Amino acid sequence: MASKIFCFATLTLLFLLTLLALQANAGTICDSTPYPAYCKAVLPKQLAEVHDFGRFSVQKSLIQSRKFSNLVNFYLGGKSSLSERTTRALGDCQFLSQLNVDYLTKSNKFVTKAGNTLSDSEADDAQTLLSAIITNQQTCLEGLMTTASDLSIKNGLFGPLSDDSKLHSLSLALFTKGWVHKKNAPITWDFQGWHPGFRNGRLPLRMSKRLRAIFNSVRGRRGRRNPNDNDDENEDGVLINDIVVVSKDGSGNFTTINDAVAAAPINSNGTDGYHLIYIKEGVYEEYVSIPINQPYLMMIGAGINRTIITGNRSAGDGWTTFNSATFAVVAPGFVAVNITFRNAAGPSKFQAVAMRSGADMSTFYSCSFEGYQDTLYTHSLRQFYRECDIYGTIDFILGNAAVVLQKCNIYPRLPLPGQFNPITAQGRTDPNQNTGISIHNCTIKAANDLAPSVGTVKTYLGRPWREYSRTVVMQSYLDSLIDPAGWSEWDGDFALNTLYYAEYDNSGTGSDTSNRVTWPGFHVINATDAANFTVANFLQGNDWVPQTGVPYIRGLIATDKKGKVIDTGN
């Protein structure tokens, strides 16, 4: 009997010691967060597991986000007395704060699940949302900083913005520490010609016979049926539940893209397939914005430079960078194919966005993005671009999404006299954000207007917009326009120690790394490190890209000892 009591007491003691080992006080936890002093002031003064502190912080973030949204709405209530520039900046903040409430509501559901574990996909979803919340705060702040007047609003919002940004950073840090357990990414080698879900040079759209007939008719398909077409709903392919047609001449269902978007389904879960908007050839002078409650839209145009969506809003004309976009989307699961997105403001108008995407799991295939400064704003969440053309001058690929550009053509253009071309400006502000720009198997060469001036206009792969800027260029062709230094400073030594810039296995005259910058944050990496920035590992793309029907390479491209791409002939 005594031995049983002893054993029970021993087991109880071991359990208590194990429980105490899992627990820590707020001070210990806070030392590993970006803002230790703020963290210690916020978290409860008690022993707890990191998961408990994480739940507390996320719930507090949600409460504060609602308060900030209400504060912005209060200031907008007096907009009759505000300048137009301030009203636009507040409008951005209102839009972004509402997104934050939505993202934090979803994140809170993840952390309040029973137990302290999440699947890898759930953990990545939540980390992605928490990363985007910080980005949204920063974007709101940037817009307000462009307003020179209305100091009372600035003073009233800057304090809450600063405090809430620290709180959201704390929530992300605690979530990452408690729920995200990243292992070394596996190196996956792919062979040229490996295109999952893609056959015969086109999207394998799966439709009923009625929808297939409609789609072929609006594309102008005539004559004998192609035996490769997917007429049968049971065949593999991208599921389409409905088709509407936009045509400027009135021959379709709508004459404007905005009308087609307004009529699209609300809160679709995607299980019934995409709502397809086919946009016939023409120049559409519209500003299009697809809200978060219209997910799983697919837009297909007649081809690059045949279906063109264009606008000319710019910072030079009083718009914030965020709301200068010709086309903007935050709806999850968005897919665009065969469309040109253009901002025609010109190089003298400063920031002028052609496309802004804050849409999670958004995909762009065979599209063109045309502008000058800030052409393609990959704002937040997870995005994939395949076989796209991107034109611009200063920082023309920017933002803080987790984004992979694969097999794209990147064309720096001729800037204004005295300017230079940094291609990317990645905006990661927090070390726990799972964001960055990955340029994989792309071609970087001068646009026609820049080609004669390559020797006099400097072009760089990027510069650090924010402190933890992260950009990787791998297995890409870099033409002679790339300056031997490779990368440019933003402002003196800002971020040179904290950024992460890397190159791997590139080719072309501009790929020589022997004279690259010597910053602590720059690296020439190996395959093990490069594998972290592939579609499969950086975007978890194997979980969602195949359903779009867009071709992609999961991992690194297999090459022989001479660097020649191995082609299996598939």
Coordinates of C-alpha atoms in Angstrom, one line a residue:
M1 CA 0.0 0.0 0.0
A2 CA 2.8 2.4 0.9
S3 CA 4.5 1.7 -2.4
K4 CA 1.3 2.5 -4.3
I5 CA 1.0 5.8 -2.5
F6 CA 4.6 6.6 -3.2
C7 CA 4.2 5.8 -6.9
F8 CA 1.0 8.0 -7.1
A9 CA 2.8 10.9 -5.3
T10 CA 5.8 10.5 -7.7
L11 CA 3.5 10.6 -10.7
T12 CA 1.7 13.6 -9.4
L13 CA 4.9 15.4 -8.8
L14 CA 6.2 14.6 -12.3
F15 CA 2.9 15.9 -13.7
L16 CA 3.1 19.1 -11.8
L17 CA 6.8 19.6 -12.8
T18 CA 5.9 19.0 -16.4
L19 CA 3.1 21.5 -16.2
L20 CA 5.3 24.1 -14.7
A21 CA 7.9 23.4 -17.3
L22 CA 5.3 24.2 -20.0
Q23 CA 4.4 27.4 -18.2
A24 CA 6.3 30.7 -18.0
N25 CA 5.7 34.1 -16.7
A26 CA 4.9 37.0 -19.0
G27 CA 8.3 38.5 -18.6
T28 CA 10.1 35.4 -19.9
I29 CA 7.7 35.0 -22.9
C30 CA 7.9 38.7 -23.8
D31 CA 11.7 38.7 -24.1
S32 CA 11.4 36.9 -27.4
T33 CA 8.8 39.3 -28.9
P34 CA 9.5 42.4 -31.0
Y35 CA 8.3 44.8 -28.3
P36 CA 9.2 43.3 -24.9
A37 CA 8.3 46.3 -22.8
Y38 CA 4.9 46.7 -24.4
C39 CA 4.3 42.9 -24.1
K40 CA 5.1 43.0 -20.4
A41 CA 2.7 45.8 -19.9
V42 CA -0.1 44.0 -21.7
L43 CA 0.0 40.4 -20.7
P44 CA -1.4 39.2 -17.4
K45 CA 1.2 38.9 -14.6
Q46 CA 0.8 35.1 -14.0
L47 CA 2.3 31.8 -15.0
A48 CA 0.7 30.4 -18.1
E49 CA 1.4 28.5 -21.3
V50 CA 2.3 30.4 -24.4
H51 CA -1.0 29.3 -25.9
D52 CA -2.9 31.0 -23.1
F53 CA -1.0 34.2 -23.6
G54 CA -1.6 33.9 -27.3
R55 CA -5.3 33.5 -26.9
F56 CA -5.4 36.5 -24.6
S57 CA -3.5 38.6 -27.1
V58 CA -5.5 37.6 -30.2
Q59 CA -8.8 38.3 -28.3
K60 CA -7.4 41.7 -27.2
S61 CA -6.4 42.4 -30.8
L62 CA -9.9 41.7 -31.9
I63 CA -11.4 44.1 -29.3
Q64 CA -8.9 46.9 -30.2
S65 CA -9.5 46.4 -33.9
R66 CA -13.3 47.0 -33.5
K67 CA -12.5 50.1 -31.4
F68 CA -10.2 51.4 -34.1
S69 CA -12.7 50.8 -36.8
N70 CA -15.3 52.7 -34.8
L71 CA -12.8 55.6 -34.3
V72 CA -12.2 55.8 -38.1
N73 CA -15.9 55.9 -38.7
F74 CA -16.3 58.7 -36.2
Y75 CA -13.8 60.8 -38.1
L76 CA -15.3 60.0 -41.4
G77 CA -18.6 61.2 -40.0
G78 CA -17.3 64.7 -40.3
K79 CA -15.9 64.4 -43.8
S80 CA -17.7 67.4 -45.1
S81 CA -15.0 69.5 -43.3
L82 CA -12.1 67.3 -44.5
S83 CA -9.9 67.7 -47.5
E84 CA -10.4 65.2 -50.3
R85 CA -6.9 63.7 -49.7
T86 CA -7.7 63.1 -46.0
T87 CA -11.1 61.6 -46.8
R88 CA -9.4 59.1 -49.2
A89 CA -6.8 58.2 -46.6
L90 CA -9.5 57.7 -44.0
G91 CA -11.5 55.6 -46.5
D92 CA -8.5 53.3 -46.8
C93 CA -8.3 53.0 -43.1
Q94 CA -12.0 52.2 -42.8
F95 CA -11.7 49.5 -45.5
L96 CA -8.6 48.0 -43.9
S97 CA -9.8 48.1 -40.4
Q98 CA -13.0 46.2 -41.4
L99 CA -10.8 43.6 -43.0
N100 CA -8.8 43.3 -39.8
V101 CA -11.9 42.7 -37.8
D102 CA -12.7 39.9 -40.2
Y103 CA -9.2 38.4 -40.1
L104 CA -9.0 38.5 -36.3
T105 CA -12.4 36.9 -36.0
K106 CA -11.1 34.0 -38.1
S107 CA -7.8 33.9 -36.2
N108 CA -9.6 33.8 -32.9
K109 CA -11.5 30.7 -34.0
F110 CA -8.2 29.0 -34.8
V111 CA -6.6 29.7 -31.4
T112 CA -9.7 28.9 -29.3
K113 CA -10.1 25.4 -30.8
A114 CA -9.9 22.6 -28.3
G115 CA -6.3 21.7 -27.5
N116 CA -3.1 23.5 -28.3
T117 CA -2.3 22.0 -31.8
L118 CA -3.3 23.0 -35.3
S119 CA -2.7 21.2 -38.6
D120 CA 0.0 22.7 -40.7
S121 CA -2.5 24.2 -43.1
E122 CA -4.5 25.8 -40.2
A123 CA -1.4 27.2 -38.7
D124 CA -0.3 28.7 -42.0
D125 CA -3.8 30.2 -42.6
A126 CA -3.8 31.9 -39.2
Q127 CA -0.2 33.1 -39.5
T128 CA -1.1 34.5 -42.9
L129 CA -4.1 36.4 -41.6
L130 CA -2.2 37.8 -38.6
S131 CA 0.6 38.9 -40.9
A132 CA -1.9 40.7 -43.1
I133 CA -3.4 42.5 -40.2
I134 CA 0.0 44.2 -39.5
T135 CA 0.3 45.1 -43.2
N136 CA -3.2 46.7 -43.1
Q137 CA -2.2 48.8 -40.1
Q138 CA 0.9 50.0 -41.9
T139 CA -1.0 50.8 -45.1
C140 CA -3.5 52.9 -43.1
L141 CA -0.6 54.8 -41.5
E142 CA 1.1 55.4 -44.8
G143 CA -2.0 56.9 -46.3
L144 CA -2.5 59.2 -43.3
M145 CA 1.1 60.4 -43.5
T146 CA 0.5 61.8 -47.0
T147 CA -2.1 64.2 -45.6
A148 CA -0.4 67.4 -44.8
S149 CA -3.4 69.0 -43.2
D150 CA -6.1 67.8 -40.8
L151 CA -3.5 67.4 -37.9
S152 CA -6.3 66.7 -35.4
I153 CA -7.2 63.5 -37.2
K154 CA -3.5 62.5 -37.5
N155 CA -3.0 63.1 -33.8
G156 CA -6.2 61.3 -32.9
L157 CA -5.3 58.2 -35.0
F158 CA -1.5 57.9 -34.8
G159 CA -1.5 56.9 -31.2
P160 CA -4.1 54.1 -31.5
L161 CA -2.4 52.9 -34.8
S162 CA 1.0 52.6 -33.0
D163 CA -0.3 50.8 -30.0
D164 CA -2.6 48.5 -32.0
S165 CA 0.3 47.6 -34.4
K166 CA 2.4 46.6 -31.4
L167 CA -0.5 44.5 -30.1
H168 CA -1.0 42.8 -33.4
S169 CA 2.7 42.1 -33.6
L170 CA 2.5 40.5 -30.2
S171 CA -0.4 38.4 -31.2
L172 CA 1.6 37.2 -34.3
A173 CA 4.7 36.5 -32.2
L174 CA 2.8 34.5 -29.6
F175 CA 0.9 32.6 -32.3
T176 CA 4.1 31.8 -34.1
K177 CA 5.8 30.6 -30.9
G178 CA 2.9 28.5 -29.8
W179 CA 1.4 27.0 -32.9
V180 CA 3.8 27.3 -35.8
H181 CA 6.4 24.6 -35.9
K182 CA 8.2 25.0 -39.2
K183 CA 10.5 22.2 -40.3
N184 CA 13.2 22.5 -42.9
A185 CA 11.3 22.7 -46.2
P186 CA 11.8 19.6 -48.4
I187 CA 13.7 20.1 -51.6
T188 CA 11.3 19.1 -54.4
W189 CA 12.8 19.0 -57.9
D190 CA 10.5 19.4 -60.9
F191 CA 11.1 18.7 -64.5
Q192 CA 10.3 21.1 -67.4
G193 CA 6.9 20.1 -68.8
W194 CA 5.4 19.1 -65.5
H195 CA 2.2 21.1 -65.4
P196 CA -0.4 19.6 -63.0
G197 CA -4.0 20.1 -64.0
F198 CA -3.1 21.7 -67.3
R199 CA -3.4 20.2 -70.7
N200 CA -3.2 21.1 -74.4
G201 CA -2.0 24.7 -73.7
R202 CA -5.2 25.9 -72.0
L203 CA -7.2 25.9 -68.8
P204 CA -9.1 22.6 -68.5
L205 CA -12.5 24.2 -67.7
R206 CA -15.1 21.6 -66.7
M207 CA -18.6 22.7 -67.6
S208 CA -21.9 21.3 -68.5
K209 CA -22.5 20.9 -72.3
R210 CA -24.7 24.0 -72.2
L211 CA -22.0 26.1 -70.5
R212 CA -19.3 24.7 -72.8
A213 CA -21.4 25.8 -75.8
I214 CA -21.8 29.3 -74.4
F215 CA -18.1 29.6 -73.6
N216 CA -17.0 28.4 -77.0
S217 CA -19.5 30.7 -78.7
V218 CA -18.4 33.8 -76.9
R219 CA -14.8 33.0 -77.6
G220 CA -15.7 32.8 -81.3
R221 CA -14.9 29.1 -81.6
R222 CA -16.3 27.7 -84.8
G223 CA -16.3 24.5 -86.7
R224 CA -15.8 20.9 -85.6
R225 CA -15.6 20.1 -81.9
N226 CA -12.1 19.7 -80.5
P227 CA -11.8 16.1 -79.1
N228 CA -9.7 17.5 -76.3
D229 CA -12.5 19.8 -75.0
N230 CA -14.0 18.8 -71.7
D231 CA -17.7 18.5 -72.5
D232 CA -18.4 16.0 -69.7
E233 CA -19.0 17.3 -66.2
N234 CA -17.4 14.1 -64.9
E235 CA -14.0 14.8 -66.5
D236 CA -11.1 16.4 -64.7
G237 CA -10.8 20.1 -64.9
V238 CA -11.7 23.4 -63.2
L239 CA -15.3 23.4 -62.2
I240 CA -17.4 26.3 -63.5
N241 CA -20.9 26.8 -62.2
D242 CA -21.9 29.8 -64.3
I243 CA -20.7 32.0 -67.1
V244 CA -21.6 35.6 -67.8
V245 CA -20.2 37.7 -70.7
V246 CA -19.0 41.3 -70.6
S247 CA -19.0 43.0 -74.0
K248 CA -18.8 46.7 -74.8
D249 CA -21.0 46.3 -77.8
G250 CA -23.9 45.0 -75.9
S251 CA -23.7 41.5 -77.2
G252 CA -23.1 40.0 -73.8
N253 CA -24.9 39.9 -70.4
F254 CA -23.2 43.2 -69.3
T255 CA -21.5 46.1 -70.9
T256 CA -19.2 46.9 -68.0
I257 CA -17.0 44.7 -65.7
N258 CA -18.4 46.5 -62.6
D259 CA -21.9 45.5 -63.5
A260 CA -20.9 41.9 -63.9
V261 CA -19.1 41.9 -60.5
A262 CA -22.1 43.5 -58.8
A263 CA -24.3 40.7 -60.0
A264 CA -21.9 37.9 -59.0
P265 CA -22.7 35.5 -56.1
I266 CA -22.1 36.6 -52.5
N267 CA -20.2 34.4 -50.0
S268 CA -19.8 31.4 -52.3
N269 CA -17.8 28.6 -50.6
G270 CA -16.3 27.4 -53.9
T271 CA -17.5 23.9 -53.7
D272 CA -19.9 24.5 -56.7
G273 CA -17.0 25.9 -58.8
Y274 CA -16.0 29.3 -60.0
H275 CA -18.3 32.0 -61.3
L276 CA -16.8 32.8 -64.6
I277 CA -16.8 36.3 -66.0
Y278 CA -15.7 36.3 -69.7
I279 CA -14.6 39.7 -70.8
K280 CA -14.6 40.1 -74.6
E281 CA -12.0 42.1 -76.5
G282 CA -12.0 45.8 -75.8
V283 CA -10.6 48.6 -73.7
Y284 CA -12.5 49.0 -70.5
E285 CA -12.0 52.3 -68.8
E286 CA -13.1 51.3 -65.3
Y287 CA -12.0 51.1 -61.7
V288 CA -12.9 47.7 -60.5
S289 CA -12.9 46.5 -56.8
I290 CA -13.9 43.0 -55.8
P291 CA -14.9 42.8 -52.2
I292 CA -14.1 40.1 -49.7
N293 CA -17.7 38.6 -49.8
Q294 CA -17.4 37.7 -53.5
P295 CA -14.9 34.8 -53.5
Y296 CA -14.1 32.3 -56.2
L297 CA -14.5 34.6 -59.2
M298 CA -12.7 33.8 -62.3
M299 CA -12.1 36.4 -65.0
I300 CA -11.0 35.4 -68.4
G301 CA -10.2 37.9 -71.2
A302 CA -9.6 37.5 -74.9
G303 CA -5.8 37.8 -74.4
I304 CA -3.0 40.2 -73.4
N305 CA -3.5 43.6 -75.2
R306 CA -6.9 42.4 -76.4
T307 CA -8.9 42.7 -73.2
I308 CA -7.5 45.8 -71.4
I309 CA -8.7 47.3 -68.1
T310 CA -7.3 50.8 -67.7
G311 CA -7.3 53.8 -65.4
N312 CA -5.0 56.7 -64.5
R313 CA -5.3 57.4 -60.8
S314 CA -2.1 58.4 -59.1
A315 CA -0.4 60.0 -56.1
G316 CA 0.3 63.0 -58.2
D317 CA -3.4 63.6 -58.5
G318 CA -4.1 63.2 -54.8
W319 CA -4.8 59.5 -54.5
T320 CA -3.1 57.3 -51.9
T321 CA -1.0 54.5 -53.4
F322 CA -3.5 52.0 -52.1
N323 CA -6.6 53.5 -53.7
S324 CA -4.8 54.5 -57.0
A325 CA -5.3 51.0 -58.3
T326 CA -7.1 50.5 -61.6
F327 CA -8.1 47.0 -60.4
A328 CA -8.3 45.9 -56.8
V329 CA -9.3 42.6 -55.3
V330 CA -9.5 41.2 -51.7
A331 CA -11.9 38.3 -52.5
P332 CA -10.3 34.9 -51.7
G333 CA -9.7 32.4 -54.6
F334 CA -9.7 35.0 -57.3
V335 CA -8.4 33.9 -60.7
A336 CA -7.5 36.2 -63.7
V337 CA -6.5 34.9 -67.1
N338 CA -5.6 36.6 -70.4
I339 CA -6.1 40.2 -69.3
T340 CA -4.1 43.4 -69.4
F341 CA -4.3 45.6 -66.3
R342 CA -3.0 49.1 -66.9
N343 CA -2.4 52.4 -65.1
A344 CA -1.9 55.1 -67.8
A345 CA -1.0 57.9 -65.4
G346 CA 2.6 58.0 -66.7
P347 CA 6.0 58.3 -64.9
S348 CA 5.6 61.9 -63.8
K349 CA 2.6 61.1 -61.6
F350 CA 4.6 59.1 -59.1
Q351 CA 2.8 56.1 -57.5
A352 CA 0.1 54.7 -59.8
V353 CA -1.0 51.1 -59.3
A354 CA -2.4 49.0 -62.1
M355 CA -3.3 46.0 -60.0
R356 CA -3.6 45.7 -56.2
S357 CA -4.2 42.2 -54.7
G358 CA -5.0 41.6 -51.1
A359 CA -6.8 38.4 -52.1
D360 CA -5.8 35.2 -50.4
M361 CA -4.9 32.3 -52.7
S362 CA -5.3 34.6 -55.7
T363 CA -3.9 33.5 -59.1
F364 CA -3.0 35.4 -62.2
Y365 CA -2.1 33.6 -65.4
S366 CA -1.0 35.0 -68.7
C367 CA -1.8 38.6 -67.7
S368 CA 0.0 41.8 -68.3
F369 CA 0.5 44.6 -65.7
E370 CA 1.5 47.9 -67.2
G371 CA 2.5 51.1 -65.4
Y372 CA 5.5 53.0 -64.2
Q373 CA 6.0 53.5 -60.4
D374 CA 4.3 50.9 -58.2
T375 CA 2.6 48.9 -61.1
L376 CA 1.9 45.7 -59.3
Y377 CA 0.9 46.0 -55.6
T378 CA 1.0 42.5 -54.1
H379 CA -0.4 43.9 -50.9
S380 CA -1.0 41.0 -48.6
L381 CA -1.9 37.3 -48.1
R382 CA -0.9 34.5 -50.6
Q383 CA -0.6 35.1 -54.3
F384 CA 0.7 33.3 -57.4
Y385 CA 1.6 34.8 -60.8
R386 CA 2.4 32.6 -63.8
E387 CA 3.5 33.6 -67.3
C388 CA 2.7 37.2 -66.7
D389 CA 4.3 40.4 -68.2
I390 CA 5.1 43.1 -65.7
Y391 CA 6.2 46.6 -66.8
G392 CA 7.3 49.5 -64.6
T393 CA 10.0 51.8 -63.3
I394 CA 10.5 52.5 -59.6
D395 CA 9.4 49.8 -57.1
F396 CA 7.1 48.4 -59.7
I397 CA 6.6 45.1 -57.8
L398 CA 5.8 46.0 -54.2
G399 CA 3.8 45.0 -51.2
N400 CA 3.9 42.5 -48.3
A401 CA 2.1 39.4 -49.6
A402 CA 3.6 36.0 -49.7
V403 CA 3.9 35.9 -53.5
V404 CA 5.6 33.8 -56.1
L405 CA 6.2 35.1 -59.6
Q406 CA 6.9 32.1 -61.8
K407 CA 7.9 32.1 -65.5
C408 CA 7.0 35.7 -65.8
N409 CA 8.6 38.4 -67.9
I410 CA 9.7 41.4 -65.9
Y411 CA 10.4 44.5 -68.0
P412 CA 11.9 47.7 -66.4
R413 CA 10.9 50.7 -68.4
L414 CA 12.6 54.1 -69.0
P415 CA 12.2 56.3 -65.9
L416 CA 12.3 60.1 -65.7
P417 CA 15.7 61.7 -66.1
G418 CA 17.9 61.2 -63.0
Q419 CA 15.8 58.3 -61.7
F420 CA 16.9 54.7 -61.4
N421 CA 14.9 51.4 -61.4
P422 CA 14.6 49.3 -58.3
I423 CA 12.4 46.4 -59.5
T424 CA 11.0 45.3 -56.1
A425 CA 10.1 47.1 -52.8
Q426 CA 9.1 44.4 -50.4
G427 CA 7.3 45.7 -47.3
R428 CA 7.8 43.2 -44.5
T429 CA 7.7 45.1 -41.2
D430 CA 7.8 42.2 -38.7
P431 CA 10.2 39.2 -38.4
N432 CA 7.3 36.8 -37.7
Q433 CA 5.4 37.7 -40.9
N434 CA 5.5 34.8 -43.4
T435 CA 5.7 37.2 -46.4
G436 CA 8.1 38.0 -49.2
I437 CA 8.6 38.1 -52.9
S438 CA 9.9 35.0 -54.7
I439 CA 10.9 35.5 -58.3
H440 CA 11.3 32.0 -59.8
N441 CA 12.2 30.9 -63.3
C442 CA 11.5 34.4 -64.6
T443 CA 13.1 36.6 -67.3
I444 CA 14.3 40.1 -66.4
K445 CA 15.2 42.3 -69.4
A446 CA 14.8 45.9 -70.5
A447 CA 11.5 47.1 -72.1
N448 CA 11.9 48.5 -75.5
D449 CA 12.0 52.1 -74.3
L450 CA 14.8 51.3 -71.8
A451 CA 16.9 49.1 -74.0
P452 CA 18.9 52.0 -75.6
S453 CA 19.7 53.5 -72.2
V454 CA 20.7 50.4 -70.3
G455 CA 24.2 51.7 -69.9
T456 CA 23.1 55.0 -68.3
V457 CA 20.0 54.0 -66.3
K458 CA 20.8 51.8 -63.3
T459 CA 18.4 48.9 -62.6
Y460 CA 18.5 46.9 -59.4
L461 CA 16.6 43.8 -58.2
G462 CA 15.2 45.7 -55.3
R463 CA 15.5 47.9 -52.3
P464 CA 14.2 47.6 -48.7
W465 CA 11.0 49.4 -48.3
R466 CA 10.6 48.1 -44.8
E467 CA 12.9 46.8 -42.0
Y468 CA 12.5 43.1 -42.7
S469 CA 12.2 43.3 -46.5
R470 CA 12.5 39.8 -48.0
T471 CA 13.0 39.1 -51.7
V472 CA 14.5 36.0 -53.4
V473 CA 15.5 35.7 -57.1
M474 CA 16.1 32.1 -58.2
Q475 CA 16.6 30.1 -61.3
S476 CA 15.8 33.2 -63.4
Y477 CA 17.4 34.9 -66.4
L478 CA 18.9 38.3 -65.6
D479 CA 19.9 40.4 -68.6
S480 CA 22.8 42.9 -68.6
L481 CA 20.6 45.8 -67.3
I482 CA 21.0 44.5 -63.7
D483 CA 23.7 46.6 -62.0
P484 CA 26.6 44.5 -60.7
A485 CA 25.7 45.5 -57.1
G486 CA 22.4 43.8 -57.6
W487 CA 20.5 45.6 -54.9
S488 CA 20.1 49.2 -53.8
E489 CA 19.7 51.0 -50.4
W490 CA 16.5 52.7 -49.5
D491 CA 17.9 55.3 -47.1
G492 CA 21.5 54.9 -45.9
D493 CA 22.0 51.8 -43.8
F494 CA 18.3 51.3 -43.1
A495 CA 17.4 47.6 -42.9
L496 CA 20.7 46.4 -44.3
N497 CA 21.2 44.1 -41.3
T498 CA 17.6 42.9 -41.0
L499 CA 16.5 42.4 -44.6
Y500 CA 16.7 39.1 -46.4
Y501 CA 17.8 39.3 -50.0
A502 CA 18.9 36.1 -51.8
E503 CA 19.9 34.8 -55.2
Y504 CA 20.1 31.2 -56.3
D505 CA 21.1 29.5 -59.6
N506 CA 20.4 32.4 -61.9
S507 CA 21.7 32.9 -65.4
G508 CA 22.4 35.7 -67.8
T509 CA 24.9 38.6 -67.9
G510 CA 23.3 40.3 -64.9
S511 CA 23.4 37.2 -62.7
D512 CA 27.1 37.4 -61.7
T513 CA 27.2 37.8 -57.9
S514 CA 30.9 38.5 -57.6
N515 CA 30.4 42.2 -57.2
R516 CA 27.1 42.1 -55.3
V517 CA 26.4 44.2 -52.2
T518 CA 28.1 43.0 -49.0
W519 CA 25.3 43.7 -46.6
P520 CA 24.7 41.3 -43.8
G521 CA 21.2 40.6 -45.1
F522 CA 22.3 39.6 -48.6
H523 CA 22.9 35.9 -49.4
V524 CA 23.9 33.7 -52.2
I525 CA 22.0 30.6 -51.2
N526 CA 22.0 26.9 -51.9
A527 CA 19.1 24.6 -52.9
T528 CA 18.1 23.8 -49.4
D529 CA 17.5 27.5 -48.6
A530 CA 15.9 28.2 -52.0
A531 CA 13.4 25.4 -51.5
N532 CA 11.8 27.5 -48.8
F533 CA 10.6 30.0 -51.5
T534 CA 9.0 27.6 -53.9
V535 CA 5.2 27.4 -54.6
A536 CA 4.8 24.3 -52.5
N537 CA 6.7 25.5 -49.5
F538 CA 6.3 29.3 -49.5
L539 CA 2.6 29.4 -50.5
Q540 CA 1.5 25.9 -49.5
G541 CA 0.4 26.1 -53.2
N542 CA -0.1 22.4 -53.6
D543 CA -3.2 22.8 -51.4
W544 CA -4.9 25.4 -53.7
V545 CA -3.2 26.2 -57.0
P546 CA -4.2 22.9 -58.7
Q547 CA -7.9 23.8 -58.4
T548 CA -7.3 26.9 -60.5
G549 CA -6.1 24.8 -63.5
V550 CA -3.1 27.1 -63.8
P551 CA 0.2 25.4 -64.6
Y552 CA 2.9 25.6 -61.9
I553 CA 6.2 24.1 -60.8
R554 CA 6.0 22.9 -57.3
G555 CA 9.6 23.1 -56.4
L556 CA 13.0 23.9 -57.9
I557 CA 13.7 23.1 -61.6
A558 CA 15.9 20.2 -62.2
T559 CA 19.1 20.9 -64.2
D560 CA 22.0 18.8 -65.3
K561 CA 25.6 19.5 -64.3
K562 CA 26.0 22.1 -67.0
G563 CA 22.9 24.0 -65.8
K564 CA 20.7 22.8 -68.7
V565 CA 17.1 22.3 -67.8
I566 CA 16.2 18.6 -67.8
D567 CA 13.1 18.0 -70.0
T568 CA 11.3 14.7 -69.5
G569 CA 9.3 15.3 -72.6
N570 CA 6.0 15.2 -70.7

